[in-house]
C-alpha positions as YAML, in Angstrom:
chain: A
units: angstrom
residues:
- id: 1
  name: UNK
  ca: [-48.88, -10.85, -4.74]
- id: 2
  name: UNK
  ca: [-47.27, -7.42, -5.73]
- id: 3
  name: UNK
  ca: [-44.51, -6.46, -3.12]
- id: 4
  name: UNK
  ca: [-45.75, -8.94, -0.40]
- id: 5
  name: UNK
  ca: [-44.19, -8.38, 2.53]
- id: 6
  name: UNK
  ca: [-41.03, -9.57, 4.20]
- id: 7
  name: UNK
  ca: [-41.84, -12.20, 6.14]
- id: 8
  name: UNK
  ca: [-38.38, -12.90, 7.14]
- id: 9
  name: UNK
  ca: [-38.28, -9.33, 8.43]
- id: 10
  name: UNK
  ca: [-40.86, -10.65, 11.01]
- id: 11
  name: UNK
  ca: [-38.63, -12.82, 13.00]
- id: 12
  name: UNK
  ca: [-37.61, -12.27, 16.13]
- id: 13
  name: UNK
  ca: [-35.52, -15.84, 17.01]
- id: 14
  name: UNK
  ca: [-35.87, -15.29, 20.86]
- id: 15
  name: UNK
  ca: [-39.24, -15.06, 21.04]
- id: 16
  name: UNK
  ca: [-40.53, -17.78, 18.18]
- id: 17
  name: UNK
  ca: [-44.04, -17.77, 19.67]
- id: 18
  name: UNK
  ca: [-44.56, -13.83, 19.12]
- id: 19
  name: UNK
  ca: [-42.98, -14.79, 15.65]
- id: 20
  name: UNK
  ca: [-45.72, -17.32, 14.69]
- id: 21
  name: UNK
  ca: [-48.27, -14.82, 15.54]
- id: 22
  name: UNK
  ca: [-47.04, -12.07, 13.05]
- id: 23
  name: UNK
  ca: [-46.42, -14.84, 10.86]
- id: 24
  name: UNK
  ca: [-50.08, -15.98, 10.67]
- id: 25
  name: UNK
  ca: [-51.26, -12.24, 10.27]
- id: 26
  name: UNK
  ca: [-49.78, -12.61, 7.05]
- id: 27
  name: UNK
  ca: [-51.57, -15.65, 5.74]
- id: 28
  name: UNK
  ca: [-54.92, -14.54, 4.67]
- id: 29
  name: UNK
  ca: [-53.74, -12.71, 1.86]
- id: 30
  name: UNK
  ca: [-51.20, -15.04, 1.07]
- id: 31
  name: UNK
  ca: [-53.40, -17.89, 0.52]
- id: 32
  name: UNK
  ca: [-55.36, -16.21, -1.93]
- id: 33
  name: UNK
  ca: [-52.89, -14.37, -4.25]
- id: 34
  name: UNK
  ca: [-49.34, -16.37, -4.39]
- id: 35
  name: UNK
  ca: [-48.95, -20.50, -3.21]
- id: 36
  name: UNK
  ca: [-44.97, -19.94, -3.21]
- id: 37
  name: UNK
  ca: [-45.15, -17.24, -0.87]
- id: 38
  name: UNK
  ca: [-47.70, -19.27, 1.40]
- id: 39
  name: UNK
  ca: [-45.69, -22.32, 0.93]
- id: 40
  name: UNK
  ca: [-42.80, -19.89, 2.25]
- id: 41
  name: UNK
  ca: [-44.25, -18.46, 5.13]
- id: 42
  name: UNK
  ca: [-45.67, -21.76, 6.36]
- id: 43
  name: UNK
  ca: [-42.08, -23.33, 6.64]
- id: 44
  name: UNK
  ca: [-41.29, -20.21, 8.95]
- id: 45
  name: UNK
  ca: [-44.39, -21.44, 11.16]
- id: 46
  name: UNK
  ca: [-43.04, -24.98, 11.07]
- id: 47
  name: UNK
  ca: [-39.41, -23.28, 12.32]
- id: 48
  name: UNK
  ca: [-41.26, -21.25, 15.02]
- id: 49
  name: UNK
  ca: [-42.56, -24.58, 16.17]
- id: 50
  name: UNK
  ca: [-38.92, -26.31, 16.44]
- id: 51
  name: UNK
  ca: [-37.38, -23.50, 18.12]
- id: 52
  name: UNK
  ca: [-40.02, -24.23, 20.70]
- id: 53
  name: UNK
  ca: [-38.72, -27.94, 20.44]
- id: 54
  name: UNK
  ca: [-42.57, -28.96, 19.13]
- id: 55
  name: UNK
  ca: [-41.01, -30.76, 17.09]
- id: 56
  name: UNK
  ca: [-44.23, -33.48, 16.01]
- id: 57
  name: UNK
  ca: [-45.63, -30.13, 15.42]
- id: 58
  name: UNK
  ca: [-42.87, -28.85, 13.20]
- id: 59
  name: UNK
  ca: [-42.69, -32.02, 11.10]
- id: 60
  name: UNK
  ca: [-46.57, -32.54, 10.44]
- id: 61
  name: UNK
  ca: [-46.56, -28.94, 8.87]
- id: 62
  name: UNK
  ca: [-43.55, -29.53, 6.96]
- id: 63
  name: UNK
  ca: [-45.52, -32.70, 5.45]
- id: 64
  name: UNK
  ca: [-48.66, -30.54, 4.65]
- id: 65
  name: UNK
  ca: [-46.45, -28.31, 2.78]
- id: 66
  name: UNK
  ca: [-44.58, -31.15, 0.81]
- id: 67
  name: UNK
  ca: [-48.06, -32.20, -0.44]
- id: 68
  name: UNK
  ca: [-48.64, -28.52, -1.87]
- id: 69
  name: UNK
  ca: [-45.18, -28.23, -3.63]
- id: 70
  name: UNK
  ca: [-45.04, -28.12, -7.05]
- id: 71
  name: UNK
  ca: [-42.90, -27.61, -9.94]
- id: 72
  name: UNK
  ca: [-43.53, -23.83, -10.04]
- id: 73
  name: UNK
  ca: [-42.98, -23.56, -5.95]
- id: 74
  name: UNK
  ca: [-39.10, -24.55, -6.04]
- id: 75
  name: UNK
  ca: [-37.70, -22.16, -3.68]
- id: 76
  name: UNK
  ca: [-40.62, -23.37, -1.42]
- id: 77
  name: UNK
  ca: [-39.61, -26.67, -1.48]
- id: 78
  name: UNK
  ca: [-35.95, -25.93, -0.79]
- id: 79
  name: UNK
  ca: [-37.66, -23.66, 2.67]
- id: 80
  name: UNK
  ca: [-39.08, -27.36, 3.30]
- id: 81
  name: UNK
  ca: [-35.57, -29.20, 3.35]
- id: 82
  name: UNK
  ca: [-34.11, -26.60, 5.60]
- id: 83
  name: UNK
  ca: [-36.61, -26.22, 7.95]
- id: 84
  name: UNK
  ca: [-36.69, -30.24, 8.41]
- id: 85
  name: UNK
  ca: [-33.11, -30.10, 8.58]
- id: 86
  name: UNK
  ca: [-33.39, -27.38, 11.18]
- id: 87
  name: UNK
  ca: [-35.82, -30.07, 12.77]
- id: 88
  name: UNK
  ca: [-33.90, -32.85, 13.41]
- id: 89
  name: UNK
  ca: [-30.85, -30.64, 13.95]
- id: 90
  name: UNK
  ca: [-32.76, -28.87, 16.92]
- id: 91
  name: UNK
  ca: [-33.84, -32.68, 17.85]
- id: 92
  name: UNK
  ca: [-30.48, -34.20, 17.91]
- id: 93
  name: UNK
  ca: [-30.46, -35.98, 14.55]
- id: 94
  name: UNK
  ca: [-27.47, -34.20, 12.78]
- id: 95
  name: UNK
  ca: [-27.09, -37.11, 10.28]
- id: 96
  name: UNK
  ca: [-30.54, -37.12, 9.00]
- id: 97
  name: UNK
  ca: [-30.24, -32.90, 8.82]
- id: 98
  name: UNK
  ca: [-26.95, -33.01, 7.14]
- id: 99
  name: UNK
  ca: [-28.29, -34.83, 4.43]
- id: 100
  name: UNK
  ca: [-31.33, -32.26, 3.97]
- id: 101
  name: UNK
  ca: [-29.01, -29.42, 4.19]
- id: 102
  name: UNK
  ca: [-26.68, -31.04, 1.66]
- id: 103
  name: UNK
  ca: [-29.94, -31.70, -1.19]
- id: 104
  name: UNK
  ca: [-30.79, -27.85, -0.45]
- id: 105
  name: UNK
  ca: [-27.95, -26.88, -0.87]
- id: 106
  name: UNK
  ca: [-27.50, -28.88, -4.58]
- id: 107
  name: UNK
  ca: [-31.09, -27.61, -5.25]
- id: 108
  name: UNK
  ca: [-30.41, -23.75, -3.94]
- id: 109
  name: UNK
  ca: [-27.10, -23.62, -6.61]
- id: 110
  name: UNK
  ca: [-29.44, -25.22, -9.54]
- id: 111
  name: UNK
  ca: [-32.42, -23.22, -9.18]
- id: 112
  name: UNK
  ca: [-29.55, -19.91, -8.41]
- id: 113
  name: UNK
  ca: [-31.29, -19.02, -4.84]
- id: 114
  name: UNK
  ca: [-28.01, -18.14, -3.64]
- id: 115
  name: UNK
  ca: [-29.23, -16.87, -0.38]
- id: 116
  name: UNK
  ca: [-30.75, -19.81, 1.00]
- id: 117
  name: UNK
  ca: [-27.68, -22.09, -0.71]
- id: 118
  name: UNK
  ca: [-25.72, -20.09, 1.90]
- id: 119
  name: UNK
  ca: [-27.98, -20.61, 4.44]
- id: 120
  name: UNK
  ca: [-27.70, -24.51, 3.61]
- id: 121
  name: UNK
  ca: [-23.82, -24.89, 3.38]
- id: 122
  name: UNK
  ca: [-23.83, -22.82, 6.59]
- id: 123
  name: UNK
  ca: [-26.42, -25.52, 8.57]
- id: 124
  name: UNK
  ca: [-24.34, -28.32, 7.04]
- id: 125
  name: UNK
  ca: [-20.96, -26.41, 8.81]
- id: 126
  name: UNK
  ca: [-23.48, -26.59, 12.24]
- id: 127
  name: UNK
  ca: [-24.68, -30.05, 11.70]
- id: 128
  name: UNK
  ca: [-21.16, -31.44, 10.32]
- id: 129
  name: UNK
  ca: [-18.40, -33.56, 12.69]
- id: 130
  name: UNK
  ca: [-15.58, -30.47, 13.32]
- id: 131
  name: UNK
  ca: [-13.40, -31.80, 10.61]
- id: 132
  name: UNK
  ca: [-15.63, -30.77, 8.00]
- id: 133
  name: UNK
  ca: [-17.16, -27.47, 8.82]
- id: 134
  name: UNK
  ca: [-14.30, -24.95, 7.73]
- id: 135
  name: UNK
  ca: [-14.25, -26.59, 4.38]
- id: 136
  name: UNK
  ca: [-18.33, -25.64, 4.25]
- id: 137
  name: UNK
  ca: [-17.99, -21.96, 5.86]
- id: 138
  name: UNK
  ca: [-15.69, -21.48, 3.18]
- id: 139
  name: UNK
  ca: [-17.45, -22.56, 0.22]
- id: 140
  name: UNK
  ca: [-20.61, -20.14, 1.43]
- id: 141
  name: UNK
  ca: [-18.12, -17.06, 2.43]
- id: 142
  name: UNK
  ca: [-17.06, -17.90, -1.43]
- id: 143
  name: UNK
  ca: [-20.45, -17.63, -2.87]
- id: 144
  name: UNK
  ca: [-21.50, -14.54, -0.43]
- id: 145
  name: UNK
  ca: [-18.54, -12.40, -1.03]
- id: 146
  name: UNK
  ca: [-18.38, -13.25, -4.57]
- id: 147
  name: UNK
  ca: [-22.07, -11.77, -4.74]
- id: 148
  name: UNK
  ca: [-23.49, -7.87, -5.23]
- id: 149
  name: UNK
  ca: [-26.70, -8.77, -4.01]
- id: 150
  name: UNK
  ca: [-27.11, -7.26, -0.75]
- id: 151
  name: UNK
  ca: [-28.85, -9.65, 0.55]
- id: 152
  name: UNK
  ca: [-26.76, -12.24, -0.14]
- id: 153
  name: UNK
  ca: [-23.61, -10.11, 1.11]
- id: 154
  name: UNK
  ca: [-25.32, -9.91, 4.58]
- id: 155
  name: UNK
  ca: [-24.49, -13.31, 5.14]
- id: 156
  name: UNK
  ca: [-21.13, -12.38, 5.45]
- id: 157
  name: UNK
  ca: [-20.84, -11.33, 9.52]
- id: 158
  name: UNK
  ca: [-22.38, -14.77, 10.42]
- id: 159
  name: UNK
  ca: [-20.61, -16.54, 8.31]
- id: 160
  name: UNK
  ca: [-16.98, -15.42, 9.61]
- id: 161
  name: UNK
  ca: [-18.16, -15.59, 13.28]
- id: 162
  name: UNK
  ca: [-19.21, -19.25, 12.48]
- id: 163
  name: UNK
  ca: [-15.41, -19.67, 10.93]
- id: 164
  name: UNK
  ca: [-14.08, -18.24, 13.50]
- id: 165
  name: UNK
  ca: [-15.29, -20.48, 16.11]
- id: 166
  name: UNK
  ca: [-14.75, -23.63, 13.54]
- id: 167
  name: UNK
  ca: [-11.26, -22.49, 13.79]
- id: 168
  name: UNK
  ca: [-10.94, -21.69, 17.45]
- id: 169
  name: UNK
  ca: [-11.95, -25.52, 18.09]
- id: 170
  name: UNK
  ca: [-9.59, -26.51, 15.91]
- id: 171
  name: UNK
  ca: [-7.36, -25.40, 17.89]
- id: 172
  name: UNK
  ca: [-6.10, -22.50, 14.59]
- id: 173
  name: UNK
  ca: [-6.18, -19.15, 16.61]
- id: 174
  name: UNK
  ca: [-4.11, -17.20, 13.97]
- id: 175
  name: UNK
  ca: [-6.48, -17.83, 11.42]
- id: 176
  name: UNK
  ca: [-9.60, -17.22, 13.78]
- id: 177
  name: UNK
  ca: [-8.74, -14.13, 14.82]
- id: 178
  name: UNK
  ca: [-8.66, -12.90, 11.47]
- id: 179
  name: UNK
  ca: [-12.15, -14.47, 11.00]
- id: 180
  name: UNK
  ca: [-13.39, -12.81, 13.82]
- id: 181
  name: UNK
  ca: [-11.35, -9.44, 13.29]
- id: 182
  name: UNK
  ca: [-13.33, -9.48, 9.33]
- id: 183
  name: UNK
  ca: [-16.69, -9.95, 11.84]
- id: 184
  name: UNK
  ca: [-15.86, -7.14, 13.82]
- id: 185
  name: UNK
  ca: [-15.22, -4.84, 10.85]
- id: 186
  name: UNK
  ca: [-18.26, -6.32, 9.24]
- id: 187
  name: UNK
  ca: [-20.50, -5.07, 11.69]
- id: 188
  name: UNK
  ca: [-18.49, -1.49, 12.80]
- id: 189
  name: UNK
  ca: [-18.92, -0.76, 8.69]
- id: 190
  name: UNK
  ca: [-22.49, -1.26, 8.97]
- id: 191
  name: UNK
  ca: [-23.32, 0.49, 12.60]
- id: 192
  name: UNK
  ca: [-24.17, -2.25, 14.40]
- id: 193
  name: UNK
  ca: [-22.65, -2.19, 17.53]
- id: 194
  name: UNK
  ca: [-24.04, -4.96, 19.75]
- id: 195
  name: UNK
  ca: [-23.13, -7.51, 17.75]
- id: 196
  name: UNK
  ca: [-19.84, -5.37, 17.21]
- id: 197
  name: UNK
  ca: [-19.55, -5.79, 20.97]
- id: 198
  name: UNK
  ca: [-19.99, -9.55, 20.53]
- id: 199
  name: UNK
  ca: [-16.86, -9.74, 18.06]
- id: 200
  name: UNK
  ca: [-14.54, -7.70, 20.52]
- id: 201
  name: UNK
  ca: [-15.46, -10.57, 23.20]
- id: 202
  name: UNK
  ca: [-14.75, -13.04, 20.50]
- id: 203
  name: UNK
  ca: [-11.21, -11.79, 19.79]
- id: 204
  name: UNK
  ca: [-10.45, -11.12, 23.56]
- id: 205
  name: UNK
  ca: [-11.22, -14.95, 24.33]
- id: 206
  name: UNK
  ca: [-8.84, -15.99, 22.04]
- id: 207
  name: UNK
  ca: [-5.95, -13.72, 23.65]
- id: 208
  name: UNK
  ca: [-7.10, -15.55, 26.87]
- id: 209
  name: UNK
  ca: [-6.74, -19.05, 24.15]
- id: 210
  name: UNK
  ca: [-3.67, -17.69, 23.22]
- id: 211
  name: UNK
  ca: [-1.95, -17.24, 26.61]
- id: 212
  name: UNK
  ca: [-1.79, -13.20, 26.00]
- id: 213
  name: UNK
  ca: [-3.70, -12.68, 29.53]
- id: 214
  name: UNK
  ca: [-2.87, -8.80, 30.14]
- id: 215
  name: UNK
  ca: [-4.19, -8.48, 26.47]
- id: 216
  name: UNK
  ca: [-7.27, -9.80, 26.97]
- id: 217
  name: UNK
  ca: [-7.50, -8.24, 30.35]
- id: 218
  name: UNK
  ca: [-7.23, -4.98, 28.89]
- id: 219
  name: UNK
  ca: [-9.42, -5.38, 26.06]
- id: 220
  name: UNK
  ca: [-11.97, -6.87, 28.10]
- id: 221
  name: UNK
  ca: [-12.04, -3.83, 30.50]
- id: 222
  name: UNK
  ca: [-12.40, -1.38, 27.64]
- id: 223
  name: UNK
  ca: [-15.49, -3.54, 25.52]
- id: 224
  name: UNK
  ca: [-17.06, -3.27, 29.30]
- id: 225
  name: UNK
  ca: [-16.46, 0.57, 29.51]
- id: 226
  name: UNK
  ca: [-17.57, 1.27, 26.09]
- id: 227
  name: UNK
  ca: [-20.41, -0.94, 26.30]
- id: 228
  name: UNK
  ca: [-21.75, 1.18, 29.72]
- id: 229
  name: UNK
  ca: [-20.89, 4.28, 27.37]
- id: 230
  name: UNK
  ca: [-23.34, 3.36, 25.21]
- id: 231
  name: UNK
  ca: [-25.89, 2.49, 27.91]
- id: 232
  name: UNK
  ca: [-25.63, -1.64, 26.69]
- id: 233
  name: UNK
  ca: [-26.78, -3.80, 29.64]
- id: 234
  name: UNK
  ca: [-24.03, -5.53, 31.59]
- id: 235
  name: UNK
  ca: [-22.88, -9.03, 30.47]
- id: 236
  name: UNK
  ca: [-22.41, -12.02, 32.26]
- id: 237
  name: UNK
  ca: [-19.84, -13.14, 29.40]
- id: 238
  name: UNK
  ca: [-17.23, -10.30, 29.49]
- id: 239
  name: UNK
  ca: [-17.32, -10.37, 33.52]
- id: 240
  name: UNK
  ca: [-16.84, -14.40, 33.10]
- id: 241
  name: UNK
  ca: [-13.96, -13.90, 30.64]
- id: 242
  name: UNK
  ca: [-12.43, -10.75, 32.77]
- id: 243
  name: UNK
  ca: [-12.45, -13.51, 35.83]
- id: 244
  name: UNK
  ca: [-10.62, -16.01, 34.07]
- id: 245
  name: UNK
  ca: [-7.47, -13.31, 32.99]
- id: 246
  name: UNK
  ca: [-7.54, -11.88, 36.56]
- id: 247
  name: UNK
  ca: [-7.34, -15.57, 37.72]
- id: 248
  name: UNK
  ca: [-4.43, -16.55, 35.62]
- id: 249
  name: UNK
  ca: [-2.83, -13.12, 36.78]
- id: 250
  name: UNK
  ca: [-3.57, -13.66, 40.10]
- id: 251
  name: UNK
  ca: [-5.18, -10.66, 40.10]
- id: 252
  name: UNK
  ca: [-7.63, -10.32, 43.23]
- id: 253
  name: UNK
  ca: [-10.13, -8.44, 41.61]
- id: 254
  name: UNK
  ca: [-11.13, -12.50, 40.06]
- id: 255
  name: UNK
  ca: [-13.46, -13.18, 42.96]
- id: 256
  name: UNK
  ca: [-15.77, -9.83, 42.22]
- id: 257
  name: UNK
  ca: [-15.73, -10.34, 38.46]
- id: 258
  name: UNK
  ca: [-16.83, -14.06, 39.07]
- id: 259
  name: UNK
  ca: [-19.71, -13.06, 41.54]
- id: 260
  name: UNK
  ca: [-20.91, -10.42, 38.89]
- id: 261
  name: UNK
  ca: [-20.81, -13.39, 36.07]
- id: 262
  name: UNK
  ca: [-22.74, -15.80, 38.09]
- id: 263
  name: UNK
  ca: [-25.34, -12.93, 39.00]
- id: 264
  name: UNK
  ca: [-25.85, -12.80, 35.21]
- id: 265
  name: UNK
  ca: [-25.65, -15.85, 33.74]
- id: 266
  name: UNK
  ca: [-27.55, -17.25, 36.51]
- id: 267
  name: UNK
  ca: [-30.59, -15.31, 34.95]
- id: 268
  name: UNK
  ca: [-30.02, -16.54, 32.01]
- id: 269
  name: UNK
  ca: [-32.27, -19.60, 31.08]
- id: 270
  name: UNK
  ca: [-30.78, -21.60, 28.20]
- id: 271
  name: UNK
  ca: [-27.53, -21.98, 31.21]
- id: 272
  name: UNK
  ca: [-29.52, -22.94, 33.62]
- id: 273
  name: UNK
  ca: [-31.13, -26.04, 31.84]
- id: 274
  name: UNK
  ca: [-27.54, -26.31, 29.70]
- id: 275
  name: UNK
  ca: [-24.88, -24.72, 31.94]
- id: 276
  name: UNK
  ca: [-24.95, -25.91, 35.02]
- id: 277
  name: UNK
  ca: [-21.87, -26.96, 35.70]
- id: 278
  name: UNK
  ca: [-20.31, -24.01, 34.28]
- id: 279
  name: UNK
  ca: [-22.98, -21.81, 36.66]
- id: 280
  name: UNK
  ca: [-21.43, -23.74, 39.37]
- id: 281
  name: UNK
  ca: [-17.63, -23.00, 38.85]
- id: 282
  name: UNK
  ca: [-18.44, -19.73, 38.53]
- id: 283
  name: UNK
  ca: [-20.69, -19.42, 41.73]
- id: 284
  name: UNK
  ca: [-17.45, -21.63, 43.82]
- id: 285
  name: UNK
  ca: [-14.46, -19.01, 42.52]
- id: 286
  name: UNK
  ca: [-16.37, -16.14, 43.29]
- id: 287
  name: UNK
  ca: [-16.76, -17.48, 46.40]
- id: 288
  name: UNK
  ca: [-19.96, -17.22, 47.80]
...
């Protein structure tokens, strides 16, 4: 197929179902000019259906494409290993997805599909005990910065997030602020300024980790000002965060910003079926 289209381009990750159905508009004329592309796109159907936790679903596709693969199809077949990976990962099976994510990753640097090694060594860093995922964030920031494919560079913002919270579990918050502060310039140099947003939070919870309260207080308020300056929704995060400064400085303001969290996060779903707990604290100290 000359020029096919992106098919990656088609994803939107919080709505896999809407995904699958641009997905399949694309097959026709896949399946009768180029099996590697096919073979491709299918494994993105197989990760729509694991997202959606169908993941019977996920696994029978992922063995009709196996049967297909051939010697011609390889970056097809290393779609296959991450996208099982991705599989068990989603499923609770991080052992059986590391070692997926570790023979794509071996099979992405042989066949030089540097992209998706990255995307391997970075599910590996997911899917790893804590001890072992800075060493893999590392060795893909290595390969994507060493790169001039842009493609490959674009990696780079998820990748030092990732390392950034790696490092923040770790309990290393000089090191993860300059992760995250690399994020943040990542995405300010390339106008995106949600997930710019994000990487402010990011750095203002770790002056909260760090004990620097008034910081964070005063970096949170300004993310929230600038984010109503440029007409962003509200978020239940920054109030949450602003809460737990003002609470520390006994600042009485701690009770609104908690009421506003829980009045946000409480719509979100994912919390409600993950978060409960946390939903709760938040509902008790804002006192209602």
């Amino acid at each position: 197929m000359d020029n096919p289209p992106d098919f990656m381009a088609q994803w939107d990750y919080r709505d896999p179902a809407a995904s699958a159905l641009r997905f399949n508009t694309l097959l026709p004329e896949a399946r009768t000019t180029d099996l590697q592309y096919e073979l491709e796109l299918l494994t993105q159907i197989a990760r729509t259906h694991s997202l959606q936790r169908q993941f019977a679903e996920a696994h029978q596709l992922l063995d009709d494409i196996e049967l297909r693969l051939t010697e011609a199809t390889p970056r097809a077949r290393l779609r296959v290993l991450l996208e099982r990976g991705r599989t068990f990962n989603s499923a609770g099976d991080k052992a059986s997805a590391k070692t997926l994510f570790e023979q794509a990753w071996q099979l992405g640097l042989k066949h030089k599909e540097l992209y998706l090694a990255i995307d391997a060594a970075h599910m590996i860093a997911i899917a790893a005990p804590l001890e072992e995922q800075s060493r893999w964030n590392l060795l893909a920031m290595e390969l994507a910065e060493r790169s001039q494919d842009k493609q490959v560079r674009g990696w780079l913002a998820t990748l030092y997030n990732n390392q950034g919270w790696t490092l923040f579990e770790l309990g290393r918050f000089d090191e993860a602020r300059i992760s995250q502060q690399k994020c943040l310039t990542w995405h300010e140099q390339h106008n995106n300024q949600a997930k710019a947003f994000i990487a402010r939070w990011s750095l203002a919870r770790l002056s909260r980790a760090q004990g620097q309260h008034e910081q964070a207080h005063a970096e949170l308020t300004q993310l929230k000002e600038d984010m109503a300056a440029a007409g962003a929704p509200e978020d239940g995060y920054v109030f949450e965060e602003l809460g737990e400064n003002a609470l520390v400085l006994s600042d009485p303001a701690a009770a609104e910003y908690f009421a506003r969290a829980w009045f946000l996060l409480s719509q979100d779903g994912w919390l409600r079926a993950n978060g409960a707990e946390r939903l709760a604290r938040l509902k008790q100290l804002a006192k209602l």
